[in-house]
mmCIF file of C-alpha atoms and ligand atoms in Angstrom:
data_model
loop_
_atom_site.group_PDB
_atom_site.id
_atom_site.type_symbol
_atom_site.label_atom_id
_atom_site.label_comp_id
_atom_site.label_asym_id
_atom_site.label_seq_id
_atom_site.Cartn_x
_atom_site.Cartn_y
_atom_site.Cartn_z
ATOM 1 C CA MET S 111 0.000 0.000 0.000
ATOM 2 C CA ASN S 112 1.116 3.649 -0.343
ATOM 3 C CA ASN S 113 2.071 4.012 3.284
ATOM 4 C CA GLY S 114 3.910 7.295 3.860
ATOM 5 C CA ARG S 115 2.056 9.337 1.277
ATOM 6 C CA GLY S 116 -1.335 8.025 2.308
ATOM 7 C CA ARG S 117 -0.793 8.916 5.929
ATOM 8 C CA ARG S 118 0.296 12.468 5.163
ATOM 9 C CA LEU S 119 -2.721 12.869 2.910
ATOM 10 C CA VAL S 120 -5.062 11.684 5.642
ATOM 11 C CA ALA S 121 -3.447 14.023 8.196
ATOM 12 C CA GLY S 122 -3.856 16.937 5.804
ATOM 13 C CA ILE S 123 -7.468 16.123 5.144
ATOM 14 C CA GLY S 124 -8.067 15.745 8.881
ATOM 15 C CA ALA S 125 -6.953 19.335 9.433
ATOM 16 C CA VAL S 126 -9.279 20.589 6.703
ATOM 17 C CA ALA S 127 -12.107 18.495 8.116
ATOM 18 C CA LEU S 128 -11.640 19.921 11.591
ATOM 19 C CA SER S 129 -11.943 23.500 10.368
ATOM 20 C CA ALA S 130 -14.957 22.440 8.297
ATOM 21 C CA ALA S 131 -16.480 20.945 11.448
ATOM 22 C CA ALA S 132 -16.230 24.256 13.241
ATOM 23 C CA GLY S 133 -18.322 25.679 10.407
ATOM 24 C CA VAL S 134 -20.829 22.839 10.619
ATOM 25 C CA VAL S 135 -21.283 23.270 14.354
ATOM 26 C CA SER S 136 -21.808 27.008 14.154
ATOM 27 C CA SER S 137 -24.211 26.753 11.211
ATOM 28 C CA CYS S 138 -26.259 24.217 13.214
ATOM 29 C CA SER S 139 -26.668 26.582 16.106
ATOM 30 C CA ASP S 140 -27.481 29.497 13.771
ATOM 31 C CA GLU S 141 -30.327 27.664 12.100
ATOM 32 C CA GLY S 142 -31.490 25.833 15.187
ATOM 33 C CA SER S 143 -32.024 22.103 14.758
ATOM 34 C CA PRO S 144 -35.015 20.764 12.891
ATOM 35 C CA ARG S 145 -37.583 18.942 15.017
ATOM 36 C CA LEU S 146 -35.654 15.987 16.359
ATOM 37 C CA SER S 147 -36.747 13.283 18.768
ATOM 38 C CA GLY S 148 -34.919 13.111 22.096
ATOM 39 C CA ALA S 149 -32.708 10.277 20.845
ATOM 40 C CA ALA S 150 -31.946 12.050 17.560
ATOM 41 C CA GLU S 151 -31.116 15.272 19.361
ATOM 42 C CA ARG S 152 -28.716 13.377 21.650
ATOM 43 C CA GLY S 153 -27.211 11.835 18.512
ATOM 44 C CA ARG S 154 -26.731 15.281 16.986
ATOM 45 C CA LEU S 155 -24.828 16.465 20.046
ATOM 46 C CA LEU S 156 -22.760 13.264 20.139
ATOM 47 C CA ALA S 157 -21.804 13.653 16.481
ATOM 48 C CA ALA S 158 -20.355 17.069 17.275
ATOM 49 C CA GLU S 159 -18.764 16.007 20.565
ATOM 50 C CA ARG S 160 -17.137 12.753 19.342
ATOM 51 C CA GLY S 161 -15.868 14.299 16.123
ATOM 52 C CA CYS S 162 -18.142 12.497 13.633
ATOM 53 C CA ALA S 163 -19.309 15.845 12.257
ATOM 54 C CA ALA S 164 -15.723 16.710 11.294
ATOM 55 C CA CYS S 165 -15.841 13.992 8.651
ATOM 56 C CA HIS S 166 -19.562 13.470 7.939
ATOM 57 C CA SER S 167 -21.647 16.402 6.739
ATOM 58 C CA THR S 168 -25.409 16.607 7.104
ATOM 59 C CA ASP S 169 -25.952 18.882 4.087
ATOM 60 C CA GLY S 170 -24.936 16.571 1.260
ATOM 61 C CA SER S 171 -21.379 17.861 0.935
ATOM 62 C CA THR S 172 -18.495 15.385 1.124
ATOM 63 C CA LEU S 173 -15.973 16.031 3.876
ATOM 64 C CA VAL S 174 -13.654 13.105 4.658
ATOM 65 C CA GLY S 175 -16.402 10.482 4.781
ATOM 66 C CA PRO S 176 -19.800 10.147 3.098
ATOM 67 C CA THR S 177 -22.481 12.719 3.964
ATOM 68 C CA TRP S 178 -25.265 11.558 6.276
ATOM 69 C CA LYS S 179 -27.914 13.462 4.391
ATOM 70 C CA GLY S 180 -30.454 11.094 2.872
ATOM 71 C CA ILE S 181 -28.220 8.083 3.408
ATOM 72 C CA TRP S 182 -30.572 5.918 5.481
ATOM 73 C CA GLY S 183 -31.679 2.755 3.656
ATOM 74 C CA GLU S 184 -29.254 3.380 0.801
ATOM 75 C CA ASN S 185 -27.536 0.430 -0.831
ATOM 76 C CA VAL S 186 -23.809 0.488 -0.036
ATOM 77 C CA VAL S 187 -21.255 -1.527 -1.999
ATOM 78 C CA LEU S 188 -18.312 -2.456 0.240
ATOM 79 C CA SER S 189 -14.661 -2.856 -0.686
ATOM 80 C CA ASP S 190 -14.930 -6.636 -0.216
ATOM 81 C CA GLY S 191 -17.720 -6.777 -2.793
ATOM 82 C CA ARG S 192 -20.576 -7.202 -0.299
ATOM 83 C CA SER S 193 -23.640 -5.080 -0.801
ATOM 84 C CA VAL S 194 -25.374 -3.917 2.373
ATOM 85 C CA THR S 195 -28.238 -1.647 3.344
ATOM 86 C CA PHE S 196 -27.384 1.451 5.365
ATOM 87 C CA ASP S 197 -29.180 0.519 8.588
ATOM 88 C CA ALA S 198 -28.496 0.289 12.318
ATOM 89 C CA ASP S 199 -26.355 -2.848 11.940
ATOM 90 C CA TYR S 200 -24.226 -1.182 9.296
ATOM 91 C CA VAL S 201 -23.693 1.897 11.469
ATOM 92 C CA ARG S 202 -22.616 -0.343 14.344
ATOM 93 C CA GLU S 203 -20.224 -2.352 12.158
ATOM 94 C CA SER S 204 -18.779 0.844 10.675
ATOM 95 C CA LEU S 205 -17.964 2.115 14.163
ATOM 96 C CA ARG S 206 -16.683 -1.066 15.755
ATOM 97 C CA ALA S 207 -14.757 -2.483 12.786
ATOM 98 C CA PRO S 208 -14.532 0.115 10.013
ATOM 99 C CA ASN S 209 -12.108 -1.897 7.933
ATOM 100 C CA ALA S 210 -14.524 -4.825 7.884
ATOM 101 C CA ALA S 211 -17.227 -2.593 6.392
ATOM 102 C CA ARG S 212 -15.553 -0.098 4.155
ATOM 103 C CA ARG S 213 -17.424 1.538 1.322
ATOM 104 C CA LYS S 214 -15.860 0.704 -2.053
ATOM 105 C CA GLY S 215 -13.632 3.422 -3.482
ATOM 106 C CA VAL S 216 -13.294 5.593 -0.375
ATOM 107 C CA MET S 217 -10.311 6.217 1.873
ATOM 108 C CA ALA S 218 -9.806 3.991 4.910
ATOM 109 C CA ALA S 219 -9.992 7.044 7.177
ATOM 110 C CA MET S 220 -12.869 6.023 9.438
ATOM 111 C CA PRO S 221 -11.467 5.546 12.967
ATOM 112 C CA ALA S 222 -12.707 2.607 15.050
ATOM 113 C CA PHE S 223 -14.831 3.548 18.058
ATOM 114 C CA ASP S 224 -14.819 0.925 20.805
ATOM 115 C CA THR S 225 -17.347 0.797 23.672
ATOM 116 C CA GLN S 226 -15.160 3.177 25.700
ATOM 117 C CA ARG S 227 -15.439 5.882 23.062
ATOM 118 C CA VAL S 228 -19.023 5.300 21.915
ATOM 119 C CA SER S 229 -21.319 3.036 23.931
ATOM 120 C CA ASP S 230 -24.060 0.868 22.409
ATOM 121 C CA ALA S 231 -26.676 3.302 23.766
ATOM 122 C CA GLU S 232 -24.828 6.170 22.116
ATOM 123 C CA ILE S 233 -24.778 4.281 18.821
ATOM 124 C CA ALA S 234 -28.575 4.006 19.109
ATOM 125 C CA ASP S 235 -28.770 7.811 19.484
ATOM 126 C CA LEU S 236 -26.434 8.364 16.531
ATOM 127 C CA VAL S 237 -28.577 5.974 14.491
ATOM 128 C CA ALA S 238 -31.714 7.957 15.400
ATOM 129 C CA TYR S 239 -29.996 11.148 14.293
ATOM 130 C CA ILE S 240 -28.694 9.757 10.984
ATOM 131 C CA LYS S 241 -32.161 8.344 10.311
ATOM 132 C CA ALA S 242 -33.713 11.755 10.956
ATOM 133 C CA LEU S 243 -31.488 13.203 8.235
ATOM 134 C CA SER S 244 -33.363 11.070 5.685
ATOM 135 C CA PRO S 245 -36.812 12.658 5.909
ATOM 136 C CA SER S 246 -38.524 10.025 3.806
ATOM 137 C CA THR S 247 -37.892 7.271 6.373
HETATM 138 C C1 HEC B 561 -11.427 11.148 10.569
HETATM 139 C C2 HEC B 561 -12.693 11.183 9.859
HETATM 140 C C3 HEC B 561 -13.882 10.406 10.419
HETATM 141 C C4 HEC B 561 -14.436 10.497 11.674
HETATM 142 C C5 HEC B 561 -13.969 11.323 12.862
HETATM 143 C C6 HEC B 561 -15.604 9.651 11.645
HETATM 144 N N1 HEC B 561 -15.737 9.060 10.411
HETATM 145 FE FE1 HEC B 561 -17.185 7.797 9.836
HETATM 146 N N2 HEC B 561 -16.224 7.504 8.057
HETATM 147 C C7 HEC B 561 -15.114 8.173 7.617
HETATM 148 C C8 HEC B 561 -14.742 7.690 6.295
HETATM 149 C C9 HEC B 561 -13.551 8.163 5.470
HETATM 150 C C10 HEC B 561 -15.682 6.713 5.960
HETATM 151 C C11 HEC B 561 -15.738 5.892 4.666
HETATM 152 C C12 HEC B 561 -14.900 4.670 4.823
HETATM 153 C C13 HEC B 561 -15.628 3.582 5.493
HETATM 154 O O1 HEC B 561 -16.785 3.297 5.145
HETATM 155 O O2 HEC B 561 -15.017 2.976 6.393
HETATM 156 C C14 HEC B 561 -16.613 6.617 7.083
HETATM 157 C C15 HEC B 561 -17.696 5.775 7.137
HETATM 158 C C16 HEC B 561 -18.672 5.807 8.104
HETATM 159 C C17 HEC B 561 -19.898 5.058 8.052
HETATM 160 C C18 HEC B 561 -20.291 4.159 6.925
HETATM 161 C C19 HEC B 561 -20.859 5.134 5.926
HETATM 162 C C20 HEC B 561 -21.038 4.707 4.531
HETATM 163 O O3 HEC B 561 -21.874 5.356 3.892
HETATM 164 O O4 HEC B 561 -20.375 3.800 4.055
HETATM 165 C C21 HEC B 561 -20.621 5.374 9.180
HETATM 166 C C22 HEC B 561 -21.988 4.857 9.566
HETATM 167 C C23 HEC B 561 -19.822 6.291 9.947
HETATM 168 N N3 HEC B 561 -18.633 6.546 9.265
HETATM 169 C C24 HEC B 561 -20.206 6.826 11.152
HETATM 170 C C25 HEC B 561 -19.386 7.628 11.943
HETATM 171 C C26 HEC B 561 -19.719 8.069 13.291
HETATM 172 C C27 HEC B 561 -21.030 7.745 14.012
HETATM 173 C C28 HEC B 561 -18.671 8.783 13.747
HETATM 174 C C29 HEC B 561 -18.463 9.425 15.111
HETATM 175 C C30 HEC B 561 -18.664 8.573 16.290
HETATM 176 C C31 HEC B 561 -17.674 8.832 12.668
HETATM 177 N N4 HEC B 561 -18.152 8.119 11.603
HETATM 178 C C32 HEC B 561 -16.454 9.492 12.720
HETATM 179 C C33 HEC B 561 -14.450 9.144 8.322
HETATM 180 C C34 HEC B 561 -14.694 9.492 9.636
#
């Protein structure tokens, strides 16, 4: 693999993503959040607090990872050729073992989040939030 170069690239993108996240957080508070359930609102706060929002936008733009806008229920083709539905199980797998569930053609830049960093209950809140970003569901 392209070790040294890849790592520098990821570090560079991380810096850009962090400044983008500052923008995302402030634009959220400017607009106020749309009507979210309690769980979804907790998920929104967690996404900012745990750094997800630095890499995943909610407005359709691509930061480091795929946007969360309208993603729920989408068909995702993984790098190992599997095809999965974007659902709660996929979110969990993406957090616990990102390299086992990597979207085809994207960078392997999704950090793993173990139970110390994001608990199962917190994943449920994040799932509620991501789901709320797909209004048709
Ligand atoms: C450093 C940037 C970064 C951070 C921080 C990050 N992600 Fe990701 N994430 C990615 C990238 C890049 C991918 C695409 C690669 C993959 O699927 O593993 C991804 C993929 C995902 C996927 C699968 C999405 C898809 O459409 O294939 C989910 C779900 C996800 N991330 C959730 C989260 C959550 C929840 C958090 C916070 C707890 C988080 N991510 C934090 C970069 C990040």
